[in-house]
Amino acid sequence: MIKKVFLVISLLTLGLSYAQNYSLKSPQGDLELKISIDESINYSVFKNDKPIFENNTIGLELSDKMLGARPKVISKKTKSGNEDYKLPFALKFSRINYSYESLELKFKGGYALEFKVMNDGVAYRFITDLKGDIEVLSEVFEVNMAEEFTAHLQQTPWFKTSYEYPYTHIKTAQFKSGNHKSTLPVLLENDFVNVLISETDLYDYPAMFINTEEANTLSAEFPKYPLEFGDDGDRSVKILKEADYIAKTSGKRTFPWRYFQITTNDEDILTNTLTARLATPTVLKNLDWLKPGQVSWEWWNGASPYDVDFKAGYNEDTYKYFIDFASDYDIPYIIMDEGWAKSTTDPYTPNPTIDLFELIEYGKKRNVKIVLWLTWLTVEKNFELFEKFSEWGIAGVKIDFMDRSDQWMVNYYERVAAEAAKHKLFVDFHGSFKPAGLEIKYPNVISYEGVLGLEQMERATTDNSLYLPFIRNAVGPMDFTPGGMINMQPEIYYSRRPNSAAMGTRAFQMALFVVFESGLQMLADNPTNYYKNDECTQFITDVPTTWGETVILDAKIGEYVVLAKRKGDTWYTGAITNNNENEREFEVSLDFLGKSENYEMTSFEDGVNAARQGLDYKMITNSVDAKQTLKVRLVRNGGWAAVFKPKS
């Protein structure tokens, strides 16, 4: 009888799997992460005890084994922490402060998983402790939604992408086979929560894309590692052969953080700092030489000033005019974009109409420095140019057309950042992927494009731009290139260089300088147009590019944003709205001013005819204090911008 009982127990034991369960709660207790270790590693996420994601699976497939298959926990380590530190350059807040609960699970086989739960989100990453190099074939990132969401996606048919597609908006229950993959970040929205998904601390590894082919499920896709290249013009290469792995990397390393910002109101998305707080801290010790700021840009307007006594174009007289304009308005930089060099493949020979060294000296006398545009391929073939440009007195480089985010290209970004920093140059990446932590490790990476910005003319609709603060700009600096002075409503919009135009109202364009975040903020239009609109230009060029504090006054995903930002003791406000049928009206409390003294307010609002004539605006100057509430009216595709300076 004893033998029979033992046999039954043994058989039951063989047929059962006993999961190990772990739980982490946010410091304020309303966000919970539940982890289950069984045949695989799974986790679920709850907000106020209600599930958001259920049984998400994590794994890392190497060439010789699958990390996360039949996992065996050998140790665990928990920690309650609080971080408080100053950022080198702050786009939202001068300091990062957050609390968290963390759990590190070590597994048999030389790997671990680190989980963090914060009041505004959850994150995890792999850590490996393996000998030599490893080949990563794929990564399991499976997200199973407990309820249907609307997914706001930037979909692309290819891994080769400049992240410039418009957003699509799809119910997750309608995901189906054949859907294009999406770049990160992805925003999920329903009546209960919003979830912003992205990655940070990305290095020596490809960027992640999101598969949307299964209902209410997200999974990961990655570009393969390129092995052989062929010629493809002056600014790209053809990938002729790929490896079967996505990354070949050190066996002893941390992998990118996968994070989920979880909010119950739309306003909180705009103050996301997860990309910055989970990134590798800066490795640069001295940043005294690095100055964020605005830059005048000639490409969008075709280098075509008018009412001048010289022939305009990519020539010395025109660039001196741009330098004079920048000096007149205390703009620290001008960009010399495509056209400054004799050839896009030669970074050392300006076109014959330019004496670059004369322009550098001309700018130096006027406190204006020069930024040079280059293709990534030219940089790769002439990596010594950073040292040479530094010797010349160039301030930074705008590097364009990468259009890839495989491991090779991710490493290229970091090689560029490190070499540029070595020679005290800043970098603005165009034709780029989104920010993923490099800009924290190397603060001289001052901005990225990776956005459907103003240079795309009619594609840069206000409706699409109203999603940017909630998605693309929520994860880091964004070079949208605002500032168009020819303003049109969509139904009559037409734009061609040299008379490039911006969709929406004048006040909309002005507000973008406050709403959008970038360490290098371009003034895209013609200096002549700015001179002719002096009061608008005075306001725009007074707006900082770094901030001490950000306060969200009102926001709704894809519809409107109203916010305030502080630099020192001066406050700026910006409001923008989409192509709404009716005008919107907001009651804006000025209690964010926080002091009893009076402020001098200068504001720019949509004019009475702005719903038809986008150029129409009204400037108002008034005395206000923190006890007041303003009524702010925005027409369709409209805006509002204001500055509040303490009265002395």
Short mmCIF file of N, CA, C and O in Angstrom, two decimals, residues 284-389:
data_model
loop_
_atom_site.label_atom_id
_atom_site.label_comp_id
_atom_site.label_asym_id
_atom_site.label_seq_id
_atom_site.Cartn_x
_atom_site.Cartn_y
_atom_site.Cartn_z
N LEU A 284 30.70 62.13 -19.75
CA LEU A 284 31.50 63.32 -20.02
C LEU A 284 31.67 64.14 -18.74
O LEU A 284 30.68 64.46 -18.08
N LYS A 285 32.90 64.47 -18.43
CA LYS A 285 33.17 65.14 -17.16
C LYS A 285 33.03 66.66 -17.26
O LYS A 285 32.51 67.30 -16.36
N ASN A 286 33.46 67.24 -18.33
CA ASN A 286 33.43 68.69 -18.47
C ASN A 286 32.50 69.06 -19.62
O ASN A 286 32.75 68.72 -20.78
N LEU A 287 31.44 69.77 -19.29
CA LEU A 287 30.46 70.17 -20.31
C LEU A 287 30.37 71.69 -20.44
O LEU A 287 29.41 72.21 -21.02
N ASP A 288 31.37 72.40 -19.93
CA ASP A 288 31.33 73.86 -19.99
C ASP A 288 31.26 74.39 -21.42
O ASP A 288 30.74 75.47 -21.67
N TRP A 289 31.79 73.62 -22.34
CA TRP A 289 31.86 74.07 -23.74
C TRP A 289 30.53 73.88 -24.48
O TRP A 289 30.34 74.44 -25.56
N LEU A 290 29.63 73.09 -23.91
CA LEU A 290 28.42 72.67 -24.62
C LEU A 290 27.26 73.60 -24.30
O LEU A 290 26.84 73.70 -23.14
N LYS A 291 26.72 74.27 -25.31
CA LYS A 291 25.67 75.25 -25.12
C LYS A 291 24.46 74.94 -26.01
O LYS A 291 24.49 75.17 -27.22
N PRO A 292 23.39 74.37 -25.44
CA PRO A 292 22.15 74.23 -26.22
C PRO A 292 21.65 75.61 -26.65
O PRO A 292 21.99 76.62 -26.04
N GLY A 293 20.82 75.64 -27.67
CA GLY A 293 20.29 76.92 -28.12
C GLY A 293 19.57 76.82 -29.43
O GLY A 293 19.32 75.73 -29.95
N GLN A 294 19.22 77.96 -29.98
CA GLN A 294 18.50 78.02 -31.25
C GLN A 294 19.49 78.15 -32.40
O GLN A 294 20.65 78.52 -32.22
N VAL A 295 18.99 77.85 -33.59
CA VAL A 295 19.84 77.88 -34.78
C VAL A 295 19.01 78.32 -35.98
O VAL A 295 17.88 77.88 -36.16
N SER A 296 19.57 79.23 -36.77
CA SER A 296 18.92 79.66 -38.00
C SER A 296 19.32 78.70 -39.12
O SER A 296 20.48 78.31 -39.25
N TRP A 297 18.34 78.33 -39.95
CA TRP A 297 18.50 77.24 -40.90
C TRP A 297 18.08 77.69 -42.29
O TRP A 297 16.98 78.24 -42.46
N GLU A 298 18.92 77.43 -43.29
CA GLU A 298 18.66 77.93 -44.63
C GLU A 298 17.96 76.96 -45.57
O GLU A 298 17.39 77.37 -46.59
N TRP A 299 18.00 75.66 -45.28
CA TRP A 299 17.54 74.66 -46.26
C TRP A 299 16.04 74.76 -46.54
O TRP A 299 15.60 74.72 -47.68
N TRP A 300 15.23 74.88 -45.47
CA TRP A 300 13.77 74.84 -45.63
C TRP A 300 13.28 76.00 -46.50
O TRP A 300 12.33 75.86 -47.26
N ASN A 301 13.95 77.13 -46.42
CA ASN A 301 13.53 78.31 -47.19
C ASN A 301 14.37 78.49 -48.45
O ASN A 301 14.25 79.52 -49.12
N GLY A 302 15.21 77.51 -48.77
CA GLY A 302 15.97 77.56 -50.01
C GLY A 302 17.06 78.61 -50.04
O GLY A 302 17.46 79.05 -51.13
N ALA A 303 17.53 79.03 -48.87
CA ALA A 303 18.59 80.06 -48.80
C ALA A 303 18.23 81.25 -49.69
O ALA A 303 19.03 81.71 -50.50
N SER A 304 16.99 81.74 -49.51
CA SER A 304 16.46 82.74 -50.45
C SER A 304 15.93 83.99 -49.76
O SER A 304 14.74 84.32 -49.83
N PRO A 305 16.79 84.73 -49.07
CA PRO A 305 16.33 86.03 -48.57
C PRO A 305 15.97 86.96 -49.73
O PRO A 305 16.42 86.76 -50.86
N TYR A 306 15.16 87.96 -49.46
CA TYR A 306 14.76 88.92 -50.48
C TYR A 306 14.81 90.32 -49.88
O TYR A 306 15.11 90.50 -48.70
N ASP A 307 14.54 91.32 -50.71
CA ASP A 307 14.74 92.72 -50.31
C ASP A 307 16.17 92.95 -49.85
O ASP A 307 16.44 93.64 -48.86
N VAL A 308 17.09 92.33 -50.57
CA VAL A 308 18.51 92.48 -50.27
C VAL A 308 19.23 92.94 -51.54
O VAL A 308 18.65 92.89 -52.64
N ASP A 309 20.48 93.37 -51.41
CA ASP A 309 21.21 93.89 -52.57
C ASP A 309 22.26 92.91 -53.09
O ASP A 309 23.24 93.32 -53.71
N PHE A 310 22.06 91.62 -52.82
CA PHE A 310 22.96 90.60 -53.34
C PHE A 310 22.12 89.45 -53.89
O PHE A 310 20.94 89.32 -53.57
N LYS A 311 22.72 88.62 -54.73
CA LYS A 311 22.03 87.48 -55.29
C LYS A 311 22.02 86.36 -54.26
O LYS A 311 23.06 85.88 -53.82
N ALA A 312 20.81 85.93 -53.88
CA ALA A 312 20.67 84.94 -52.81
C ALA A 312 20.98 83.53 -53.33
O ALA A 312 20.86 83.23 -54.52
N GLY A 313 21.35 82.67 -52.39
CA GLY A 313 21.65 81.28 -52.70
C GLY A 313 22.65 80.72 -51.70
O GLY A 313 22.91 81.33 -50.66
N TYR A 314 23.20 79.57 -52.02
CA TYR A 314 24.19 78.95 -51.12
C TYR A 314 25.55 79.59 -51.39
O TYR A 314 26.46 78.97 -51.93
N ASN A 315 25.65 80.86 -50.98
CA ASN A 315 26.87 81.62 -51.24
C ASN A 315 27.24 82.45 -50.02
O ASN A 315 26.50 82.52 -49.03
N GLU A 316 28.38 83.10 -50.10
CA GLU A 316 28.93 83.79 -48.93
C GLU A 316 28.06 84.95 -48.47
O GLU A 316 27.84 85.14 -47.27
N ASP A 317 27.54 85.73 -49.41
CA ASP A 317 26.70 86.86 -49.02
C ASP A 317 25.45 86.40 -48.27
O ASP A 317 25.03 87.03 -47.29
N THR A 318 24.85 85.31 -48.74
CA THR A 318 23.64 84.81 -48.09
C THR A 318 23.95 84.31 -46.69
O THR A 318 23.21 84.60 -45.73
N TYR A 319 25.03 83.57 -46.55
CA TYR A 319 25.37 83.06 -45.22
C TYR A 319 25.74 84.20 -44.27
O TYR A 319 25.44 84.14 -43.06
N LYS A 320 26.35 85.27 -44.77
CA LYS A 320 26.62 86.42 -43.91
C LYS A 320 25.31 87.08 -43.47
O LYS A 320 25.20 87.56 -42.33
N TYR A 321 24.34 87.08 -44.36
CA TYR A 321 23.02 87.61 -44.01
C TYR A 321 22.39 86.78 -42.90
O TYR A 321 21.80 87.32 -41.94
N PHE A 322 22.51 85.46 -42.99
CA PHE A 322 22.00 84.57 -41.94
C PHE A 322 22.74 84.83 -40.62
O PHE A 322 22.13 84.83 -39.55
N ILE A 323 24.05 85.02 -40.69
CA ILE A 323 24.82 85.30 -39.48
C ILE A 323 24.39 86.64 -38.88
O ILE A 323 24.22 86.76 -37.65
N ASP A 324 24.21 87.65 -39.71
CA ASP A 324 23.75 88.95 -39.21
C ASP A 324 22.40 88.83 -38.53
O ASP A 324 22.17 89.42 -37.46
N PHE A 325 21.50 88.08 -39.15
CA PHE A 325 20.19 87.87 -38.55
C PHE A 325 20.33 87.18 -37.19
O PHE A 325 19.72 87.61 -36.19
N ALA A 326 21.12 86.11 -37.14
CA ALA A 326 21.30 85.39 -35.88
C ALA A 326 21.88 86.32 -34.82
O ALA A 326 21.44 86.32 -33.66
N SER A 327 22.84 87.13 -35.19
CA SER A 327 23.45 88.06 -34.24
C SER A 327 22.44 89.09 -33.75
O SER A 327 22.41 89.42 -32.55
N ASP A 328 21.61 89.60 -34.64
CA ASP A 328 20.62 90.61 -34.27
C ASP A 328 19.64 90.10 -33.22
O ASP A 328 19.14 90.89 -32.40
N TYR A 329 19.36 88.80 -33.23
CA TYR A 329 18.37 88.23 -32.31
C TYR A 329 19.01 87.30 -31.27
O TYR A 329 18.30 86.50 -30.64
N ASP A 330 20.32 87.39 -31.11
CA ASP A 330 21.04 86.58 -30.11
C ASP A 330 20.82 85.09 -30.30
O ASP A 330 20.69 84.33 -29.32
N ILE A 331 20.77 84.66 -31.54
CA ILE A 331 20.71 83.24 -31.87
C ILE A 331 22.15 82.74 -31.96
O ILE A 331 22.94 83.30 -32.73
N PRO A 332 22.54 81.71 -31.22
CA PRO A 332 23.96 81.37 -31.14
C PRO A 332 24.53 80.63 -32.35
O PRO A 332 25.74 80.57 -32.51
N TYR A 333 23.65 80.06 -33.22
CA TYR A 333 24.17 79.22 -34.31
C TYR A 333 23.43 79.47 -35.62
O TYR A 333 22.26 79.88 -35.63
N ILE A 334 24.14 79.19 -36.73
CA ILE A 334 23.47 78.96 -38.01
C ILE A 334 23.90 77.59 -38.52
O ILE A 334 25.01 77.12 -38.21
N ILE A 335 23.02 76.96 -39.29
CA ILE A 335 23.37 75.70 -39.94
C ILE A 335 23.67 75.96 -41.41
O ILE A 335 22.93 76.71 -42.08
N MET A 336 24.75 75.39 -41.88
CA MET A 336 25.03 75.35 -43.32
C MET A 336 24.70 73.94 -43.77
O MET A 336 25.46 73.00 -43.54
N ASP A 337 23.54 73.79 -44.40
CA ASP A 337 23.00 72.48 -44.76
C ASP A 337 23.52 72.05 -46.13
O ASP A 337 24.46 72.64 -46.67
N GLU A 338 22.87 71.04 -46.70
CA GLU A 338 23.31 70.52 -47.99
C GLU A 338 23.39 71.65 -49.01
O GLU A 338 22.42 72.37 -49.22
N GLY A 339 24.54 71.79 -49.64
CA GLY A 339 24.79 72.88 -50.56
C GLY A 339 26.00 73.71 -50.18
O GLY A 339 26.57 74.43 -51.01
N TRP A 340 26.43 73.58 -48.90
CA TRP A 340 27.59 74.38 -48.48
C TRP A 340 28.88 73.82 -49.06
O TRP A 340 29.84 74.57 -49.28
N ALA A 341 28.92 72.49 -49.28
CA ALA A 341 30.14 71.85 -49.76
C ALA A 341 30.08 71.66 -51.28
O ALA A 341 29.00 71.55 -51.87
N LYS A 342 31.24 71.60 -51.88
CA LYS A 342 31.32 71.37 -53.33
C LYS A 342 30.73 70.02 -53.69
O LYS A 342 30.09 69.86 -54.74
N SER A 343 30.92 69.04 -52.80
CA SER A 343 30.39 67.69 -53.01
C SER A 343 29.92 67.14 -51.68
O SER A 343 30.52 67.41 -50.63
N THR A 344 28.85 66.34 -51.70
CA THR A 344 28.37 65.74 -50.45
C THR A 344 29.32 64.67 -49.93
O THR A 344 29.19 64.24 -48.78
N THR A 345 30.27 64.26 -50.75
CA THR A 345 31.21 63.22 -50.31
C THR A 345 32.54 63.78 -49.82
O THR A 345 33.38 63.03 -49.31
N ASP A 346 32.74 65.08 -49.96
CA ASP A 346 33.99 65.71 -49.54
C ASP A 346 33.68 66.74 -48.46
O ASP A 346 33.15 67.81 -48.74
N PRO A 347 34.02 66.45 -47.21
CA PRO A 347 33.67 67.37 -46.12
C PRO A 347 34.66 68.50 -45.92
O PRO A 347 34.51 69.28 -44.98
N TYR A 348 35.66 68.60 -46.75
CA TYR A 348 36.72 69.57 -46.55
C TYR A 348 36.75 70.69 -47.58
O TYR A 348 37.48 71.67 -47.41
N THR A 349 35.95 70.56 -48.64
CA THR A 349 36.00 71.54 -49.72
C THR A 349 34.65 72.24 -49.88
O THR A 349 33.69 71.64 -50.39
N PRO A 350 34.54 73.50 -49.44
CA PRO A 350 33.29 74.24 -49.64
C PRO A 350 33.03 74.49 -51.12
O PRO A 350 33.94 74.39 -51.96
N ASN A 351 31.78 74.81 -51.45
CA ASN A 351 31.50 75.16 -52.84
C ASN A 351 32.22 76.47 -53.17
O ASN A 351 32.55 77.26 -52.27
N PRO A 352 32.49 76.70 -54.45
CA PRO A 352 33.37 77.82 -54.83
C PRO A 352 32.86 79.20 -54.45
O PRO A 352 33.64 80.16 -54.46
N THR A 353 31.57 79.32 -54.12
CA THR A 353 31.02 80.64 -53.78
C THR A 353 31.19 80.96 -52.30
O THR A 353 30.68 81.98 -51.83
N ILE A 354 31.87 80.08 -51.54
CA ILE A 354 31.96 80.24 -50.09
C ILE A 354 33.42 80.22 -49.65
O ILE A 354 34.19 79.36 -50.05
N ASP A 355 33.78 81.17 -48.80
CA ASP A 355 35.02 81.11 -48.04
C ASP A 355 34.63 80.75 -46.61
O ASP A 355 34.27 81.61 -45.81
N LEU A 356 34.68 79.46 -46.31
CA LEU A 356 34.19 78.97 -45.02
C LEU A 356 34.95 79.61 -43.86
O LEU A 356 34.35 79.98 -42.84
N PHE A 357 36.25 79.77 -44.00
CA PHE A 357 37.04 80.34 -42.91
C PHE A 357 36.70 81.81 -42.69
O PHE A 357 36.71 82.30 -41.55
N GLU A 358 36.38 82.51 -43.75
CA GLU A 358 35.93 83.90 -43.62
C GLU A 358 34.59 83.94 -42.88
O GLU A 358 34.37 84.81 -42.03
N LEU A 359 33.69 83.00 -43.20
CA LEU A 359 32.40 82.95 -42.52
C LEU A 359 32.56 82.61 -41.04
O LEU A 359 31.85 83.16 -40.19
N ILE A 360 33.46 81.70 -40.72
CA ILE A 360 33.70 81.35 -39.32
C ILE A 360 34.17 82.58 -38.55
O ILE A 360 33.70 82.87 -37.45
N GLU A 361 35.11 83.33 -39.13
CA GLU A 361 35.61 84.55 -38.49
C GLU A 361 34.53 85.62 -38.41
O GLU A 361 34.40 86.33 -37.40
N TYR A 362 33.75 85.74 -39.46
CA TYR A 362 32.65 86.72 -39.50
C TYR A 362 31.65 86.42 -38.37
O TYR A 362 31.19 87.32 -37.68
N GLY A 363 31.34 85.14 -38.22
CA GLY A 363 30.43 84.75 -37.16
C GLY A 363 31.02 84.95 -35.77
O GLY A 363 30.33 85.38 -34.84
N LYS A 364 32.30 84.65 -35.62
CA LYS A 364 32.96 84.78 -34.31
C LYS A 364 32.86 86.21 -33.81
O LYS A 364 32.63 86.45 -32.62
N LYS A 365 33.03 87.17 -34.70
CA LYS A 365 32.95 88.58 -34.31
C LYS A 365 31.54 88.98 -33.89
O LYS A 365 31.36 90.00 -33.21
N ARG A 366 30.56 88.17 -34.28
CA ARG A 366 29.16 88.49 -33.99
C ARG A 366 28.54 87.48 -33.03
O ARG A 366 27.32 87.40 -32.89
N ASN A 367 29.37 86.66 -32.38
CA ASN A 367 28.92 85.66 -31.40
C ASN A 367 27.97 84.64 -32.01
O ASN A 367 27.00 84.21 -31.38
N VAL A 368 28.25 84.26 -33.24
CA VAL A 368 27.45 83.24 -33.93
C VAL A 368 28.40 82.16 -34.44
O VAL A 368 29.37 82.46 -35.15
N LYS A 369 28.10 80.92 -34.09
CA LYS A 369 28.94 79.81 -34.53
C LYS A 369 28.22 79.01 -35.62
O LYS A 369 27.00 79.09 -35.77
N ILE A 370 29.00 78.23 -36.34
CA ILE A 370 28.49 77.51 -37.51
C ILE A 370 28.36 76.02 -37.22
O ILE A 370 29.23 75.42 -36.58
N VAL A 371 27.27 75.44 -37.70
CA VAL A 371 27.01 74.00 -37.65
C VAL A 371 27.00 73.49 -39.10
O VAL A 371 26.35 74.10 -39.96
N LEU A 372 27.72 72.42 -39.37
CA LEU A 372 27.82 71.90 -40.73
C LEU A 372 27.01 70.61 -40.89
O LEU A 372 27.07 69.72 -40.04
N TRP A 373 26.30 70.52 -42.01
CA TRP A 373 25.53 69.34 -42.39
C TRP A 373 26.42 68.35 -43.14
O TRP A 373 27.26 68.75 -43.96
N LEU A 374 26.22 67.05 -42.87
CA LEU A 374 26.97 65.99 -43.53
C LEU A 374 26.09 64.75 -43.65
O LEU A 374 25.19 64.52 -42.84
N THR A 375 26.36 63.93 -44.65
CA THR A 375 25.74 62.61 -44.68
C THR A 375 26.51 61.69 -43.74
O THR A 375 27.72 61.85 -43.53
N TRP A 376 25.81 60.70 -43.20
CA TRP A 376 26.48 59.77 -42.28
C TRP A 376 27.60 59.02 -42.99
O TRP A 376 28.63 58.71 -42.39
N LEU A 377 27.39 58.74 -44.28
CA LEU A 377 28.37 57.95 -45.02
C LEU A 377 29.67 58.73 -45.20
O LEU A 377 30.77 58.17 -45.09
N THR A 378 29.56 60.02 -45.45
CA THR A 378 30.75 60.85 -45.55
C THR A 378 31.48 60.92 -44.21
O THR A 378 32.71 60.88 -44.17
N VAL A 379 30.73 61.00 -43.13
CA VAL A 379 31.36 60.99 -41.81
C VAL A 379 32.10 59.67 -41.58
O VAL A 379 33.25 59.65 -41.11
N GLU A 380 31.45 58.57 -41.91
CA GLU A 380 32.08 57.25 -41.70
C GLU A 380 33.37 57.12 -42.50
O GLU A 380 34.34 56.53 -42.01
N LYS A 381 33.40 57.68 -43.67
CA LYS A 381 34.60 57.57 -44.51
C LYS A 381 35.66 58.62 -44.18
O LYS A 381 36.78 58.56 -44.70
N ASN A 382 35.29 59.58 -43.33
CA ASN A 382 36.22 60.66 -42.98
C ASN A 382 36.12 60.95 -41.48
O ASN A 382 35.87 62.08 -41.06
N PHE A 383 36.36 59.92 -40.67
CA PHE A 383 36.09 60.07 -39.23
C PHE A 383 37.02 61.08 -38.56
O PHE A 383 36.73 61.54 -37.45
N GLU A 384 38.10 61.40 -39.22
CA GLU A 384 39.02 62.40 -38.66
C GLU A 384 38.46 63.81 -38.77
O GLU A 384 39.03 64.77 -38.24
N LEU A 385 37.31 63.98 -39.42
CA LEU A 385 36.77 65.33 -39.64
C LEU A 385 36.41 66.03 -38.33
O LEU A 385 36.40 67.26 -38.27
N PHE A 386 36.08 65.27 -37.29
CA PHE A 386 35.73 65.91 -36.01
C PHE A 386 36.90 66.73 -35.48
O PHE A 386 36.72 67.86 -35.00
N GLU A 387 38.08 66.17 -35.55
CA GLU A 387 39.26 66.90 -35.11
C GLU A 387 39.49 68.12 -35.98
O GLU A 387 39.78 69.22 -35.47
N LYS A 388 39.34 67.96 -37.28
CA LYS A 388 39.57 69.06 -38.21
C LYS A 388 38.53 70.17 -38.01
O LYS A 388 38.88 71.36 -37.95
N PHE A 389 37.25 69.80 -37.89
CA PHE A 389 36.20 70.81 -37.69
C PHE A 389 36.43 71.58 -36.39
O PHE A 389 36.17 72.79 -36.31
#
